[in-house]
CSV table of C-alpha atoms in Angstrom, one decimal:
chain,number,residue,atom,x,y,z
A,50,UNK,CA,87.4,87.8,106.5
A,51,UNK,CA,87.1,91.4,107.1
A,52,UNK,CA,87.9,94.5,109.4
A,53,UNK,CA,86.1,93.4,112.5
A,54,UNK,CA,87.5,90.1,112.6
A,55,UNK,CA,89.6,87.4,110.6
A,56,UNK,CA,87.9,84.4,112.4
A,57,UNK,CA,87.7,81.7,110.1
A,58,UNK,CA,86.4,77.8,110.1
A,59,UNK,CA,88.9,75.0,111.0
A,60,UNK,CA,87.1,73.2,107.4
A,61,UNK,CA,88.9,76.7,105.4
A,62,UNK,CA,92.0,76.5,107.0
A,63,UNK,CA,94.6,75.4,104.0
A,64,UNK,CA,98.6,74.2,104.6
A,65,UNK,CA,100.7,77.1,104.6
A,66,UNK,CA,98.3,79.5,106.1
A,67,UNK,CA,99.2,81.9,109.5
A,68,UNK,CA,97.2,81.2,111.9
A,69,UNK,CA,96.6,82.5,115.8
A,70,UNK,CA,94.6,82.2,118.6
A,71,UNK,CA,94.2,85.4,121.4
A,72,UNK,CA,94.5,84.5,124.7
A,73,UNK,CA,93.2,85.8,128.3
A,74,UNK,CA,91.0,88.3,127.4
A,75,UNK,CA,92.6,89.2,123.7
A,76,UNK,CA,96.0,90.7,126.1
A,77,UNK,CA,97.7,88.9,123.3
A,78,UNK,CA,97.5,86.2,120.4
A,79,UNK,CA,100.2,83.1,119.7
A,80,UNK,CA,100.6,82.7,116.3
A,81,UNK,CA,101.9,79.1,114.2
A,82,UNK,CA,101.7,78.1,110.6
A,83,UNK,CA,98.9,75.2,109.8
A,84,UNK,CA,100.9,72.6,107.9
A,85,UNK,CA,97.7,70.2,107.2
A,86,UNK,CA,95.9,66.7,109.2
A,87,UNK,CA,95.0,69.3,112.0
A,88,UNK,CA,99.2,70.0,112.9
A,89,UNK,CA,100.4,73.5,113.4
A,90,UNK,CA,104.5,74.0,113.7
A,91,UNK,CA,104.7,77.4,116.1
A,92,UNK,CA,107.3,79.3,118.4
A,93,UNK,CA,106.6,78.8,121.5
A,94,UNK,CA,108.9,79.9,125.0
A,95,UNK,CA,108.5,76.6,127.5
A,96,UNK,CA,107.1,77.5,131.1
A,97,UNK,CA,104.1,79.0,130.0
A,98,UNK,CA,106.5,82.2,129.9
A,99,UNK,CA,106.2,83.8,126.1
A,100,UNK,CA,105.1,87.3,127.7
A,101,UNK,CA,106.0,87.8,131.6
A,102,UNK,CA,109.2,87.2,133.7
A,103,UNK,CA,109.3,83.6,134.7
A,104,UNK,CA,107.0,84.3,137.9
A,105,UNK,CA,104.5,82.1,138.9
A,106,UNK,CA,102.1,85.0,138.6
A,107,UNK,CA,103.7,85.4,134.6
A,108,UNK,CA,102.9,81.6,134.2
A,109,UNK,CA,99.1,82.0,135.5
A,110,UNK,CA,97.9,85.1,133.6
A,111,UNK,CA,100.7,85.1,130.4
A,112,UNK,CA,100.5,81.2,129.5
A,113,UNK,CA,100.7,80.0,126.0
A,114,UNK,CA,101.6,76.6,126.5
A,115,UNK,CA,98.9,73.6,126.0
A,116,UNK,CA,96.5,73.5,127.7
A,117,UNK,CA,97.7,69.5,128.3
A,118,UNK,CA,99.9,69.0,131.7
A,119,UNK,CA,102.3,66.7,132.7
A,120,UNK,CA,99.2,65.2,134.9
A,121,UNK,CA,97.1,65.5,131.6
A,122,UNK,CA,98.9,65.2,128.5
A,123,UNK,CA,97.3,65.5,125.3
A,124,UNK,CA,96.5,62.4,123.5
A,125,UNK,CA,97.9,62.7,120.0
A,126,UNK,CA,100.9,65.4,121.0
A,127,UNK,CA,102.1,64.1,124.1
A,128,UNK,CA,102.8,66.8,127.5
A,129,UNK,CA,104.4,69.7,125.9
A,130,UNK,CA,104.1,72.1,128.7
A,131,UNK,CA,107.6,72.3,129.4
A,132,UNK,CA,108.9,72.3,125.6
A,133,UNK,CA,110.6,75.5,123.9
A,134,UNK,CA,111.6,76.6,120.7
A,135,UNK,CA,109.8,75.3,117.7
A,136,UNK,CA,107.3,72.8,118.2
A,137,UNK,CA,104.6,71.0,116.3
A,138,UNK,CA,101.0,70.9,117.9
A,139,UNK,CA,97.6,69.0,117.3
A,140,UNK,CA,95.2,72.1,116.3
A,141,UNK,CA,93.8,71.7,119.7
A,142,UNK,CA,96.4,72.3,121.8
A,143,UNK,CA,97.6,75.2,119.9
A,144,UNK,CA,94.1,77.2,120.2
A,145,UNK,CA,94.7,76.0,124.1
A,146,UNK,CA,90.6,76.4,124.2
A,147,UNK,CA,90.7,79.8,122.0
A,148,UNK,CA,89.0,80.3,119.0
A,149,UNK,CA,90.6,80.1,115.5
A,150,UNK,CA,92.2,83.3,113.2
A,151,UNK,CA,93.9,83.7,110.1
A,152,UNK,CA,96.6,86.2,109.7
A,153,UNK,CA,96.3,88.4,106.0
A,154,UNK,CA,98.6,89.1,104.1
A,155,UNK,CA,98.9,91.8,100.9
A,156,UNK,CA,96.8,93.9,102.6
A,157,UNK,CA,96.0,97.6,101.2
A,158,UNK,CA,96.9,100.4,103.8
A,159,UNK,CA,93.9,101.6,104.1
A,160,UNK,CA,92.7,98.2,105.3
A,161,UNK,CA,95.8,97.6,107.6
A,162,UNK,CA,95.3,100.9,109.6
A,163,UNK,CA,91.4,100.3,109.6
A,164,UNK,CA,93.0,96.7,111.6
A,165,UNK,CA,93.8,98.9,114.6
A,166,UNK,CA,94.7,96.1,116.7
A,167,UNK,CA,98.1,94.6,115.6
A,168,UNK,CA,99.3,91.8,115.2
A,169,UNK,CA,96.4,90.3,112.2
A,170,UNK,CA,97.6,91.3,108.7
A,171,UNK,CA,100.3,92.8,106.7
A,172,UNK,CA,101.2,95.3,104.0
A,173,UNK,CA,103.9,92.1,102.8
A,174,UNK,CA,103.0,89.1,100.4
A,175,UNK,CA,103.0,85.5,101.2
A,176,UNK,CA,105.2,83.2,99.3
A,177,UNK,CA,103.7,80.5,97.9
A,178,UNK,CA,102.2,77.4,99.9
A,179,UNK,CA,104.8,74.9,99.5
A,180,UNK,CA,107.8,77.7,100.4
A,181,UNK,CA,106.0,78.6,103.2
A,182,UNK,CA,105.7,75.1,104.7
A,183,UNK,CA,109.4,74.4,104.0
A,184,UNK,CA,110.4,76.4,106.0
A,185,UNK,CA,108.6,75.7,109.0
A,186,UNK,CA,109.7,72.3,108.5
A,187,UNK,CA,113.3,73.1,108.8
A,188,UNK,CA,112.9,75.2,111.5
A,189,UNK,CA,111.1,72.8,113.0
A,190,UNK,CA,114.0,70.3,112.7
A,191,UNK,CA,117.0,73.5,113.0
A,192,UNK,CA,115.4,76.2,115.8
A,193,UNK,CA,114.2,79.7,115.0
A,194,UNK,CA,117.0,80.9,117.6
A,195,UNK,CA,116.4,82.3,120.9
A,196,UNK,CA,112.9,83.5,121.7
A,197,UNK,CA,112.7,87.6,122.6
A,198,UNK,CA,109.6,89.1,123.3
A,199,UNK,CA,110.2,92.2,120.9
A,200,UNK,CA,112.7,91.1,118.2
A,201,UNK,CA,112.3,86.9,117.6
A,202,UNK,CA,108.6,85.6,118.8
A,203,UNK,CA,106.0,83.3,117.7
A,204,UNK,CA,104.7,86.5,115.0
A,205,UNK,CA,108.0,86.9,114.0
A,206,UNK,CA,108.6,83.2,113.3
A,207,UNK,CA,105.6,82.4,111.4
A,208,UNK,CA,106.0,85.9,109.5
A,209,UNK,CA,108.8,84.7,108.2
A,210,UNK,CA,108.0,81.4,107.3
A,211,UNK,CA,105.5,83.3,105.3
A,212,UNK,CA,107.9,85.8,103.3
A,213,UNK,CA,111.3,84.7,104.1
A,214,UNK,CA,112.2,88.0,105.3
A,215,UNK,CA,114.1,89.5,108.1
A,216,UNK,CA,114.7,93.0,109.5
A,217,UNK,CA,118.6,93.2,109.5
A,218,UNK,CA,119.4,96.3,111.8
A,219,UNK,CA,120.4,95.6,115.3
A,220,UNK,CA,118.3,98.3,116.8
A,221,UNK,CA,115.1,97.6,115.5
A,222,UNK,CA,112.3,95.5,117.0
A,223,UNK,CA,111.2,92.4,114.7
A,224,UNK,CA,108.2,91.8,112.2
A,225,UNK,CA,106.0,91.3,115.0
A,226,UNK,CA,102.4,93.4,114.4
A,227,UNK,CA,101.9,93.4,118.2
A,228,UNK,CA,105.0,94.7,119.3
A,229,UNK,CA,105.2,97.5,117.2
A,230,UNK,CA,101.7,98.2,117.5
A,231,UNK,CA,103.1,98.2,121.3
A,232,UNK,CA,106.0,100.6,120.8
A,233,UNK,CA,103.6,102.8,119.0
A,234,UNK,CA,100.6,103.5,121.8
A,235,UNK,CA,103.9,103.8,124.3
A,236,UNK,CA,105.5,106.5,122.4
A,237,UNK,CA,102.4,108.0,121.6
A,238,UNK,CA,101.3,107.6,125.8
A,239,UNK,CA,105.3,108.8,126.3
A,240,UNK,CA,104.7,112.4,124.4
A,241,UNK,CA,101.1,113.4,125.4
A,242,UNK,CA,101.3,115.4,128.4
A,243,UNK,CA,103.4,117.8,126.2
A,244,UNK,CA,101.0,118.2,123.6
A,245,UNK,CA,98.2,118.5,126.1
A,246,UNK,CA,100.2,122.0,126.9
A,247,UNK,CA,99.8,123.1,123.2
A,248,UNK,CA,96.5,121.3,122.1
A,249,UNK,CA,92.9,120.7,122.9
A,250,UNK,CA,91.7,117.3,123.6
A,251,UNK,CA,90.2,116.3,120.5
A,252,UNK,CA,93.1,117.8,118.9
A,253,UNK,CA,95.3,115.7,120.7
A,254,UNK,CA,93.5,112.8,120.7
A,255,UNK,CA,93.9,112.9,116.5
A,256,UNK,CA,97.4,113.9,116.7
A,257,UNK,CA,98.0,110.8,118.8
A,258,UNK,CA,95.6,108.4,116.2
A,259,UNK,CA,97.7,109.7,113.6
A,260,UNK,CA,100.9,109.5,114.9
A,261,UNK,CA,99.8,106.0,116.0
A,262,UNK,CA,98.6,104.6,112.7
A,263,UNK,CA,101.5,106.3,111.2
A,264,UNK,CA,104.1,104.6,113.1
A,265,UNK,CA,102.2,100.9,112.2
A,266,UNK,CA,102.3,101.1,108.5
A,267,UNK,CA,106.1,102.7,108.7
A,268,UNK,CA,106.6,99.3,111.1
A,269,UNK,CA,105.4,96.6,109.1
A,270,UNK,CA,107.7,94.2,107.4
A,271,UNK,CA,106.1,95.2,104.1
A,272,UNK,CA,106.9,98.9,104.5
A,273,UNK,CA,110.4,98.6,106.0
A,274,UNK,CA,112.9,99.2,104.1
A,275,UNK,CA,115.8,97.4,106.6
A,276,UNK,CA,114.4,93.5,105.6
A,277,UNK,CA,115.9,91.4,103.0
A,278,UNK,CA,115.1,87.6,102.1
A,279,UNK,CA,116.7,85.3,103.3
A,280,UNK,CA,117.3,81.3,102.8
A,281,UNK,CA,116.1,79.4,105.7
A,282,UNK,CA,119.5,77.4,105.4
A,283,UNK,CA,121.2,80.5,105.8
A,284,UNK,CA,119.2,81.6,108.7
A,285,UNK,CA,120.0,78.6,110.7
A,286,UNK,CA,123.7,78.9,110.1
A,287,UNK,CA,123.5,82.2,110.9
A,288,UNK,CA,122.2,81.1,114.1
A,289,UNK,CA,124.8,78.4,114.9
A,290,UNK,CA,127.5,80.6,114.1
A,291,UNK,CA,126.0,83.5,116.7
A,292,UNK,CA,125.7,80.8,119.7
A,293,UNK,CA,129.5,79.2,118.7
A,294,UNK,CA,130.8,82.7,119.1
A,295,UNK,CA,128.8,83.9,122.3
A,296,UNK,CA,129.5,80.2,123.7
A,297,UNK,CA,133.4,81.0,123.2
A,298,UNK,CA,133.4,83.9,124.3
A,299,UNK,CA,131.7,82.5,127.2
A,300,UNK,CA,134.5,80.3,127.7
């Protein structure tokens, strides 16, 4: 492991660890927690539709499905294409033909800023192994709720498998390294053309890696100061209790 990359060999992989694989061009990684015999229990959004719209354009360039159709299902897992919420895979079909990475956690700042790209690590600790895979198991039987791009995805879920924590403000994005990491270079993109009035370039451009890296470490779930831990149990019921109430009020 190290800053350039967190690659790592299926034969190091251990039960309990995050893992994820980018896809199209590193746009964006899908991330699952390897629960041993070559299975990995992940969040997934059916349709091929965890990033775009629902468009058959979103389904060509933004798919994170298997790579197994309905014409050619997988072997050992079946045709998953079409399957959302929490699912468990064959190692294969997870990496859907990408090549294998291991999220880290406990990091140092001054490793998680070198990590420019998030999304790979964070400042938080793991729980231990068996806590870890408990809870994707139960998720994996319960739901993880409703996928959303910025505030519950397939990060979000496996991060907090991992820790057990969850951000509890309603206006706040998620756990998720990528979509912070995301809100960050927008806001940063957002307020340049002011400071281009008021600076030089290279001035900017470190004003803008600052307030960038800043904005990361602030972010992640080991920083934050809006998480607490919570039981998986209570999660769930949680959960229920949120779709009873927006089902009645439905009605």
């Amino acid at each position: 492991m190290g800053v350039i990359s967190n690659k790592i060999e299926r034969d190091h992989l251990k039960p309990g660890d995050h893992i994820y694989s980018w896809r199209h061009a590193y746009i964006y990684a899908h991330h699952g927690i390897y629960v041993g015999e070559g299975e990995v229990i992940h969040f997934t959004r059916g349709g091929g539709q965890e990033i775009g719209t629902g468009t058959v354009l979103d389904r060509f360039i933004f798919s994170s499905s298997p790579s197994h159709s309905e014409d050619n299902p997988c072997p050992r897992c079946g045709d998953q294409s079409k399957l959302n919420g929490v699912i468990s895979s064959c190692l294969d079909c997870f990496l859907w033909g990408g090549e294998l990475y291991r999220f880290e956690y406990g990091v140092n700042p001054i490793f998680f800023v070198a990590k420019a790209r998030g999304g790979t690590c964070t400042l938080a600790s793991s729980d231990l192994p068996e806590d870890v895979l408990y809870r994707a198991s139960y998720l994996l039987e319960n739901g993880f709720g409703v996928y959303d791009l910025f505030k519950n995805n397939c990060e979000d879920f496996a991060i907090y498998c991992k820790t057990g924590l969850l951000v509890f403000t309603r206006i706040s994005v998620g756990k998720s390294g990528q979509a912070t990491s995301f809100l960050a270079a927008t806001s940063v993109i957002v307020s340049s053309p002011l400071r281009f009035l008021t600076t030089s370039f290279p001035g900017l451009a470190a004003v803008g890696c600052g307030m960038y890296c800043a904005s990361r470490v602030l972010s992640d779930i080991g920083m934050r100061r809006d998480v607490t831990k919570v039981s998986v149990e209570t999660l769930v019921a949680r959960d229920a209790s949120t779709e009873t109430v927006t089902v009645s009020k439905k009605d």
